[in-house]
Structure formats: C-alpha cells, structure tokens
Short mmCIF file of C-alpha atoms in Angstrom, two decimals:
data_model
loop_
_atom_site.label_atom_id
_atom_site.label_comp_id
_atom_site.label_asym_id
_atom_site.label_seq_id
_atom_site.Cartn_x
_atom_site.Cartn_y
_atom_site.Cartn_z
CA MET B 18 0.00 0.00 0.00
CA THR B 19 2.79 2.41 0.89
CA ALA B 20 4.73 1.63 -2.30
CA GLY B 21 1.61 2.32 -4.34
CA TRP B 22 1.10 5.66 -2.63
CA LEU B 23 4.78 6.55 -3.06
CA ALA B 24 4.70 5.70 -6.77
CA SER B 25 1.54 7.80 -7.19
CA GLN B 26 3.42 10.89 -5.95
CA GLN B 27 5.92 10.83 -8.81
CA GLN B 28 5.82 13.95 -10.99
CA ALA B 29 5.56 13.83 -14.79
CA ASP B 30 9.31 14.52 -15.14
CA GLY B 31 10.17 11.48 -12.99
CA SER B 32 10.93 13.40 -9.81
CA TRP B 33 9.30 13.61 -6.42
CA LYS B 34 8.52 17.21 -5.54
CA ARG B 35 10.39 18.92 -2.71
CA THR B 36 8.10 21.47 -1.11
CA SER B 37 10.65 23.10 1.20
CA GLY B 38 14.23 22.83 2.34
CA TYR B 39 17.66 23.61 1.02
CA THR B 40 18.10 20.91 -1.62
CA THR B 41 16.60 19.84 -4.95
CA ASN B 42 13.98 17.31 -6.04
CA GLY B 43 16.84 14.92 -6.73
CA PHE B 44 17.22 14.17 -3.02
CA ASP B 45 13.58 13.16 -2.60
CA THR B 46 13.61 11.32 -5.91
CA ALA B 47 16.63 9.29 -4.86
CA TRP B 48 14.98 8.36 -1.53
CA ALA B 49 11.75 7.39 -3.27
CA GLY B 50 13.68 5.36 -5.83
CA LEU B 51 15.63 3.57 -3.10
CA GLY B 52 12.38 2.79 -1.30
CA LEU B 53 10.80 1.33 -4.41
CA LEU B 54 13.96 -0.64 -5.22
CA ALA B 55 13.85 -2.10 -1.70
CA HIS B 56 10.22 -3.10 -2.22
CA ALA B 57 11.43 -5.19 -5.20
CA ASP B 58 8.07 -5.35 -6.94
CA PRO B 59 8.45 -5.43 -10.75
CA ALA B 60 5.22 -3.41 -10.96
CA TYR B 61 7.31 -0.35 -10.05
CA ASP B 62 10.16 -0.91 -12.53
CA ALA B 63 8.95 1.82 -14.92
CA THR B 64 8.56 4.28 -12.02
CA ILE B 65 12.07 3.48 -10.79
CA ARG B 66 13.54 3.79 -14.30
CA LYS B 67 11.88 7.19 -14.73
CA ALA B 68 13.31 8.30 -11.36
CA ALA B 69 16.79 7.10 -12.36
CA GLU B 70 16.55 9.01 -15.65
CA TYR B 71 15.56 12.17 -13.75
CA VAL B 72 18.44 11.86 -11.26
CA ALA B 73 20.95 10.97 -13.98
CA PHE B 74 19.96 13.42 -16.70
CA ALA B 75 17.58 16.15 -15.53
CA CYS B 76 18.26 16.88 -11.88
CA PRO B 77 20.00 20.18 -11.15
CA LEU B 78 23.36 20.00 -9.34
CA ASP B 79 23.13 20.15 -5.57
CA ASP B 80 25.56 21.89 -3.22
CA TRP B 81 25.09 19.51 -0.28
CA ALA B 82 26.94 16.28 0.44
CA VAL B 83 24.04 14.20 1.76
CA PRO B 84 21.72 14.77 -1.24
CA ASN B 85 24.59 14.17 -3.70
CA ALA B 86 25.57 10.98 -1.91
CA THR B 87 21.96 9.80 -1.79
CA MET B 88 21.60 10.34 -5.54
CA VAL B 89 24.81 8.37 -6.16
CA LEU B 90 23.55 5.60 -3.88
CA PHE B 91 20.29 5.43 -5.80
CA LEU B 92 21.95 5.36 -9.23
CA SER B 93 24.42 2.73 -8.01
CA GLU B 94 21.69 0.52 -6.55
CA TYR B 95 19.60 1.05 -9.69
CA TRP B 96 22.50 -0.08 -11.88
CA LEU B 97 23.21 -3.08 -9.63
CA ARG B 98 19.60 -4.20 -10.06
CA THR B 99 19.06 -3.37 -13.73
CA HIS B 100 22.50 -3.12 -15.38
CA ASP B 101 21.10 -0.12 -17.27
CA ASP B 102 24.36 1.17 -18.75
CA ARG B 103 22.71 4.39 -19.93
CA ILE B 104 23.16 5.91 -16.46
CA LEU B 105 26.86 5.06 -16.08
CA VAL B 106 28.15 8.30 -17.63
CA ALA B 107 26.00 10.35 -15.25
CA LEU B 108 27.02 8.19 -12.30
CA GLN B 109 30.71 8.63 -13.14
CA SER B 110 30.20 12.38 -13.47
CA GLN B 111 28.52 12.57 -10.07
CA ILE B 112 31.27 10.47 -8.45
CA ASP B 113 33.96 12.69 -9.98
CA ARG B 114 32.18 15.84 -8.79
CA MET B 115 31.81 14.51 -5.24
CA ARG B 116 35.49 13.49 -5.18
CA ASN B 117 36.75 16.79 -6.60
CA VAL B 118 34.46 19.15 -4.70
CA MET B 119 33.30 17.42 -1.52
CA VAL B 120 36.32 15.44 -0.33
CA TYR B 121 38.93 17.68 1.24
CA ALA B 122 42.71 17.22 1.21
CA ASP B 123 42.58 15.73 4.74
CA TRP B 124 40.16 12.98 3.55
CA THR B 125 37.15 14.48 5.32
CA SER B 126 33.97 15.59 3.64
CA GLY B 127 31.78 18.32 5.03
CA HIS B 128 28.07 18.77 4.95
CA GLY B 129 28.21 20.93 1.84
CA LEU B 130 30.51 22.56 -0.68
CA ASN B 131 33.58 24.40 0.55
CA PRO B 132 33.87 25.38 3.26
CA GLY B 133 31.10 23.08 4.46
CA TYR B 134 31.50 22.00 8.06
CA ARG B 135 34.92 20.46 7.39
CA GLY B 136 35.83 17.75 9.91
CA GLY B 137 32.62 18.24 11.87
CA GLY B 138 30.70 17.17 8.80
CA VAL B 139 32.27 13.71 8.87
CA SER B 140 29.36 12.35 10.87
CA ILE B 141 26.84 13.84 8.44
CA GLY B 142 28.11 14.39 4.92
CA GLY B 143 31.29 12.37 5.20
CA SER B 144 29.56 9.17 6.20
CA HIS B 145 27.08 9.49 3.36
CA VAL B 146 29.81 10.32 0.85
CA ALA B 147 31.96 7.36 1.93
CA LEU B 148 28.96 5.02 1.68
CA ALA B 149 28.14 6.36 -1.81
CA PHE B 150 31.72 5.76 -2.97
CA ALA B 151 31.67 2.24 -1.49
CA VAL B 152 28.43 1.22 -3.24
CA ALA B 153 29.43 2.92 -6.50
CA SER B 154 32.67 0.91 -6.48
CA LEU B 155 30.52 -2.20 -7.06
CA THR B 156 29.46 -0.80 -10.45
CA PRO B 157 31.63 -0.52 -13.59
CA ILE B 158 32.49 3.14 -12.92
CA GLU B 159 35.89 4.20 -11.60
CA VAL B 160 36.22 5.10 -7.92
CA GLU B 161 39.66 6.12 -6.73
CA ALA B 162 41.47 3.18 -5.14
CA ASP B 163 41.55 3.27 -1.32
CA LEU B 164 39.40 6.42 -1.19
CA VAL B 165 36.83 4.91 1.16
CA ASP B 166 39.56 3.40 3.34
CA ARG B 167 41.30 6.79 3.64
CA MET B 168 38.04 8.56 4.48
CA LEU B 169 37.08 5.98 7.11
CA ALA B 170 40.59 5.99 8.64
CA ARG B 171 40.43 9.79 8.92
CA ALA B 172 36.98 9.62 10.52
CA GLN B 173 38.30 7.07 13.03
CA GLU B 174 41.26 9.34 13.76
CA LEU B 175 38.99 12.34 14.37
CA ALA B 176 36.48 10.39 16.41
CA PRO B 177 38.03 7.27 17.95
CA ASP B 178 35.02 6.87 20.25
CA GLY B 179 32.51 7.52 17.46
CA PHE B 180 31.72 11.12 18.44
CA ILE B 181 32.86 14.31 16.71
#
C-alpha cells in the first residue's frame, strides 16, 4: 500500500517534488527510488527507471553532500539491479564531482561545498559520501582506489570513540 502511494506521488518529469528545504527534487527522488527498489516489486520498474533518468539526466546540481551521496547511492543501486548502462556516464560524473568538490585534502567531507563544516561534517556528509563511494565501487564506474579506506581511517582518527 505504501509503495503504491509513493509511486503515485511521482511527478511527470520522474521526480518527487520537494516542497521546502535547502536541496533539490533529486534528493527526494533518490529516496523514493531507493524505497521502491527495496520493495522489489516489478510493478514499479517503470517508475524506478523514470526516477533514475531524472536523477541521472535532468536533476540540477546540488551543493550539499548528503543529497549528492543519496543520488549516487540510488543510481548505483539502480545499476546493480538493472545493469542499465545508460546511467553510467552520469554516475561517473557525479562520483567525480563529489570526489573533486566534496572530499577535502585531509580525507574528510563536510556537509556541503567548501567550506562546508569540514571535519565536523564527517558524521553527516562524510559518512554518506563514503557510503556512496563504497556502493558505486561495485558498479563498472571508476572510484579512486583506497578512497573509502582513507576517508574511514580519517573519521576514526577524528572520532576514535565515534563522536565528533
């Protein structure tokens, strides 16, 4: 019942509408797509494909780490389920952008674009970004070798007890 309701909220362009907040429809679309992927009902395949096309090809760029990471997670999970190679160029582009803009020289990632929250964003943006890189590395796109390991080691160094 919930999956049906969620699918019914999809906009004509493939997105789910964000009514307020600091990010784009891509964030909500990625969450909705992940939810429908988790439901694993083939009845929603067309809805999920339309969401993936929106995130890959129509979604405006976002300046925040968590929405970017969530969109990468969705596209990665979508590819892992469907092997729809059409989205790989967009997925690689999003990975490259996150690496070049949202991962700092000290292997942390803040909540948003520079300056973000720097090290303090590790528990928010950094964890999402590291997870996105890890899942994306299971697809055919290129993720820098040892990037996730370096990010996680830095997070452990900053917060050996789990708190920042």
